[in-house]
Coordinates of C-alpha atoms in Angstrom, one line a residue:
X1 CA 93.5 98.1 93.3
X2 CA 94.1 101.8 92.9
X3 CA 97.0 104.0 92.0
X4 CA 97.4 107.5 93.3
X5 CA 100.0 109.7 91.6
X6 CA 101.8 111.8 94.2
X7 CA 103.6 113.8 91.6
X8 CA 106.5 113.0 89.3
X9 CA 108.6 111.5 92.1
X10 CA 106.5 108.6 93.2
X11 CA 103.2 106.8 92.9
X12 CA 101.4 104.9 95.6
X13 CA 99.5 101.7 94.9
X14 CA 96.8 100.6 97.3
X15 CA 95.9 97.0 97.0
X16 CA 92.7 95.4 98.4
X17 CA 93.8 93.0 101.1
X18 CA 91.9 90.1 99.5
X19 CA 94.0 90.3 96.3
X20 CA 97.1 91.9 97.6
X21 CA 99.4 88.8 97.3
X22 CA 98.6 88.1 93.6
X23 CA 98.4 91.7 92.5
X24 CA 101.5 92.7 94.5
X25 CA 103.5 89.9 92.9
X26 CA 102.4 91.0 89.5
X27 CA 103.3 94.6 90.0
X28 CA 106.7 93.7 91.4
X29 CA 107.4 91.4 88.4
X30 CA 106.6 94.1 85.8
X31 CA 108.0 97.1 87.7
X32 CA 110.6 97.8 84.9
X33 CA 108.0 97.6 82.1
X34 CA 105.5 100.2 83.3
X35 CA 107.1 102.9 81.3
X36 CA 107.9 105.1 84.3
X37 CA 111.3 105.9 85.8
X38 CA 109.8 106.9 89.2
X39 CA 109.6 104.6 92.2
X40 CA 106.2 103.5 93.5
X41 CA 105.0 102.2 96.9
X42 CA 102.9 99.1 97.4
X43 CA 100.5 98.8 100.4
X44 CA 97.8 96.3 101.2
X45 CA 95.1 98.5 102.8
X46 CA 96.6 98.0 106.3
X47 CA 96.4 94.2 106.1
X48 CA 99.5 92.8 107.8
X49 CA 99.2 89.3 106.5
X50 CA 98.8 90.3 102.9
X51 CA 101.9 92.4 103.1
X52 CA 103.8 89.6 104.8
X53 CA 103.0 87.3 101.8
X54 CA 104.4 89.9 99.4
X55 CA 107.5 90.5 101.6
X56 CA 108.1 86.7 101.7
X57 CA 108.5 86.8 97.9
X58 CA 111.2 89.4 98.3
X59 CA 113.0 87.4 101.1
X60 CA 112.7 90.5 103.2
X61 CA 112.0 90.1 106.9
X62 CA 109.9 93.1 107.9
X63 CA 107.1 91.7 110.0
X64 CA 105.9 95.2 111.0
X65 CA 106.3 96.8 107.6
X66 CA 103.1 97.6 105.6
X67 CA 104.6 99.3 102.6
X68 CA 107.2 98.4 100.0
X69 CA 109.0 101.0 97.9
X70 CA 110.1 99.7 94.5
X71 CA 112.9 101.5 92.7
X72 CA 113.1 101.3 88.9
X73 CA 116.1 99.4 87.6
X74 CA 117.2 96.9 85.0
X75 CA 117.4 93.1 85.2
X76 CA 120.8 91.5 85.2
X77 CA 121.6 87.9 84.3
X78 CA 122.9 85.8 87.1
X79 CA 122.8 82.4 88.8
X80 CA 120.4 81.9 91.7
X81 CA 119.4 78.7 93.5
X82 CA 115.6 78.7 93.9
X83 CA 114.6 77.0 97.1
X84 CA 112.0 74.2 97.1
X85 CA 108.3 75.1 97.1
X86 CA 106.7 74.6 100.5
X87 CA 103.2 74.9 99.0
X88 CA 103.6 71.9 96.8
X89 CA 105.5 70.0 99.4
X90 CA 102.8 70.4 102.0
X91 CA 100.6 67.7 100.5
X92 CA 103.4 65.2 100.6
X93 CA 104.5 66.1 104.1
X94 CA 100.9 65.7 105.3
X95 CA 100.8 62.3 103.6
X96 CA 103.7 61.3 105.8
X97 CA 101.5 61.8 108.9
X98 CA 98.4 60.1 107.5
X99 CA 99.9 57.3 105.5
X100 CA 101.5 54.0 106.5
X101 CA 105.1 54.9 106.0
X102 CA 107.3 58.0 106.4
X103 CA 107.6 60.6 103.6
X104 CA 110.8 62.6 103.0
X105 CA 110.9 65.7 100.9
X106 CA 114.2 67.1 99.8
X107 CA 115.2 70.6 98.8
X108 CA 113.2 72.5 101.5
X109 CA 114.7 75.2 103.8
X110 CA 113.5 74.9 107.3
X111 CA 114.3 78.6 107.8
X112 CA 112.4 79.6 104.6
X113 CA 110.4 82.9 104.6
X114 CA 107.7 81.2 102.5
X115 CA 104.4 81.4 104.4
X116 CA 103.6 77.7 103.8
X117 CA 106.7 76.7 105.7
X118 CA 104.2 76.8 108.5
X119 CA 103.2 73.3 107.4
X120 CA 106.0 72.0 109.5
X121 CA 104.9 73.8 112.6
X122 CA 101.2 72.9 112.2
X123 CA 102.0 69.2 111.7
X124 CA 104.1 69.2 114.9
X125 CA 101.4 71.1 116.8
X126 CA 98.9 68.4 115.7
X127 CA 101.2 65.7 117.1
X128 CA 103.1 64.6 114.0
X129 CA 106.7 63.5 114.3
X130 CA 108.7 65.6 111.8
X131 CA 112.5 65.6 111.5
X132 CA 114.7 68.2 109.8
X133 CA 118.1 67.1 108.4
X134 CA 119.7 69.8 106.3
X135 CA 117.3 70.5 103.4
X136 CA 115.3 67.3 103.9
X137 CA 112.1 67.1 105.9
X138 CA 110.7 63.7 107.0
X139 CA 107.3 63.2 108.5
X140 CA 106.3 59.9 110.1
X141 CA 102.9 58.3 110.5
X142 CA 101.4 59.8 113.7
X143 CA 98.3 60.0 115.8
X144 CA 97.0 63.6 115.4
X145 CA 95.0 65.8 117.7
X146 CA 93.0 69.0 117.0
X147 CA 94.5 72.5 117.2
X148 CA 93.4 76.1 117.2
X149 CA 95.5 77.9 114.6
X150 CA 95.7 81.3 113.0
X151 CA 96.4 80.7 109.3
X152 CA 96.3 84.2 108.0
X153 CA 99.9 84.0 107.0
X154 CA 99.5 80.6 105.2
X155 CA 96.0 80.5 103.8
X156 CA 96.9 78.1 100.9
X157 CA 97.4 75.4 103.5
X158 CA 93.9 75.5 104.9
X159 CA 92.3 72.8 102.6
X160 CA 95.2 70.4 103.5
X161 CA 94.9 71.1 107.3
X162 CA 91.1 70.6 107.0
X163 CA 91.7 67.1 105.7
X164 CA 94.3 66.4 108.3
X165 CA 91.9 67.6 111.0
X166 CA 89.3 65.0 109.9
X167 CA 91.7 62.3 111.0
X168 CA 92.6 64.1 114.3
X169 CA 91.2 63.5 117.8
X170 CA 89.1 66.5 118.7
X171 CA 88.2 69.7 116.9
X172 CA 90.5 71.9 114.8
X173 CA 89.7 75.6 114.6
X174 CA 91.2 77.6 111.7
X175 CA 91.1 81.3 112.0
X176 CA 91.8 84.6 110.2
X177 CA 91.3 83.3 106.6
X178 CA 88.1 85.1 105.5
X179 CA 89.7 86.1 102.2
X180 CA 89.7 82.4 101.2
X181 CA 86.2 82.8 100.0
X182 CA 87.4 84.6 96.9
X183 CA 90.2 82.3 95.8
X184 CA 89.9 79.9 92.8
X185 CA 87.0 78.4 94.8
X186 CA 85.5 79.3 98.2
X187 CA 88.2 77.5 100.1
X188 CA 86.1 77.5 103.3
X189 CA 83.0 76.0 101.8
X190 CA 84.8 73.6 99.4
X191 CA 86.6 71.6 102.1
X192 CA 83.5 71.6 104.3
X193 CA 81.4 70.2 101.4
X194 CA 83.8 67.5 100.4
X195 CA 84.5 66.3 104.0
X196 CA 80.8 66.2 104.6
X197 CA 80.5 63.5 101.8
X198 CA 82.1 61.1 104.3
X199 CA 80.1 62.4 107.3
X200 CA 82.7 64.7 108.8
X201 CA 81.1 67.6 110.6
X202 CA 82.6 71.0 109.6
X203 CA 81.3 74.3 110.9
X204 CA 81.9 77.4 108.7
X205 CA 82.7 80.7 110.3
X206 CA 83.1 84.2 108.9
X207 CA 86.9 83.9 109.3
X208 CA 87.5 80.2 108.9
X209 CA 86.2 76.8 109.9
X210 CA 86.1 74.2 112.6
X211 CA 86.6 70.5 111.6
X212 CA 85.4 68.0 114.2
X213 CA 87.9 65.2 113.9
X214 CA 86.8 61.6 113.8
X215 CA 90.0 60.2 115.4
X216 CA 93.0 58.4 113.9
X217 CA 90.9 55.9 111.9
X218 CA 89.3 58.8 110.1
X219 CA 85.8 58.9 108.7
X220 CA 84.2 55.7 107.4
X221 CA 84.6 55.3 103.7
X222 CA 81.6 55.4 101.4
X223 CA 82.2 53.4 98.3
X224 CA 79.6 55.4 96.4
X225 CA 81.1 58.7 97.3
X226 CA 82.4 60.9 94.5
X227 CA 84.2 64.2 95.0
X228 CA 84.6 67.7 93.4
X229 CA 87.8 69.6 93.0
X230 CA 85.7 72.8 92.7
X231 CA 87.9 73.9 89.8
X232 CA 90.7 74.5 92.3
X233 CA 94.1 72.8 92.2
X234 CA 94.6 73.1 96.0
X235 CA 91.3 71.5 96.7
X236 CA 92.1 68.6 94.4
X237 CA 95.5 68.0 95.9
X238 CA 94.3 68.2 99.5
X239 CA 91.6 65.7 98.8
X240 CA 94.3 63.2 97.7
X241 CA 95.0 62.9 101.4
X242 CA 91.4 62.0 102.2
X243 CA 91.6 58.6 100.4
X244 CA 95.2 57.8 101.5
X245 CA 94.4 56.0 104.7
X246 CA 91.7 54.0 102.9
X247 CA 94.0 53.0 100.0
X248 CA 91.9 55.1 97.5
X249 CA 93.3 56.9 94.5
X250 CA 91.4 60.1 94.6
X251 CA 92.3 61.1 91.0
X252 CA 89.8 58.3 90.0
X253 CA 87.1 59.8 92.2
X254 CA 87.4 63.5 91.4
X255 CA 85.4 65.3 88.8
X256 CA 88.5 67.2 87.5
X257 CA 91.8 65.7 88.6
X258 CA 93.7 67.5 85.9
X259 CA 93.1 70.9 87.6
X260 CA 96.4 70.3 89.5
X261 CA 98.1 71.4 86.3
X262 CA 98.0 75.0 87.5
X263 CA 100.7 74.5 90.1
X264 CA 101.8 70.9 90.2
X265 CA 101.3 69.2 86.8
X266 CA 103.0 65.9 87.9
X267 CA 101.2 65.7 91.2
X268 CA 99.3 62.4 90.5
X269 CA 102.4 60.8 89.1
X270 CA 104.4 61.8 92.2
X271 CA 101.5 60.7 94.5

């Protein structure tokens, strides 16, 4: 991340694409505490997907915009209804497709600008039956098939989609997520490593991975298998899906199930 002072009127902040989402959200949240009364502009080194993630947080639909100008101001008290979190809901929605009964999640906007709202589209593309009724999404047990999908705008979903793909018929190719290698874990290698413990073939690529699905029955279960969360909350929660069709509680088989506290502290109780 670098900041270039273009004079007293404005500063430009250039963010490395790999960390643009997190750094951009931080700078937006502290904009009125930086001690300057001048506006500044955020840009993510020409990376459209990274900028889209920042723009989603602003509820601003600018698919071709690569820069955000932030004007100084003051916070005002008010009332705002925060929409449901598609990232946290994605594991539960995926469980509806893999489990033995439908799963309904309330409080989600189907027209949300959150990147992880793509979970609904990906599930449907893989053959899952998913219904939208108001702010409720219901996913039914379904036979899945492989897909070829660009997940640059929803990279947090990749570990979950990788597990879904293990239970699909045919290969699933995930593209445009090279930056996942520098998240809390290497989120390309981590899913590949854990799926391989049950014999699932996963090919790693520079920009993603290919999971070779084993069909609706999924990989054969190995009673001796134990799994690693890779110190990553999203890996831990995605692996919960791996044991679901086999009736296994993965919190008992993970090296660090409590890592979910970072984003979903009650995950294992809800699960």
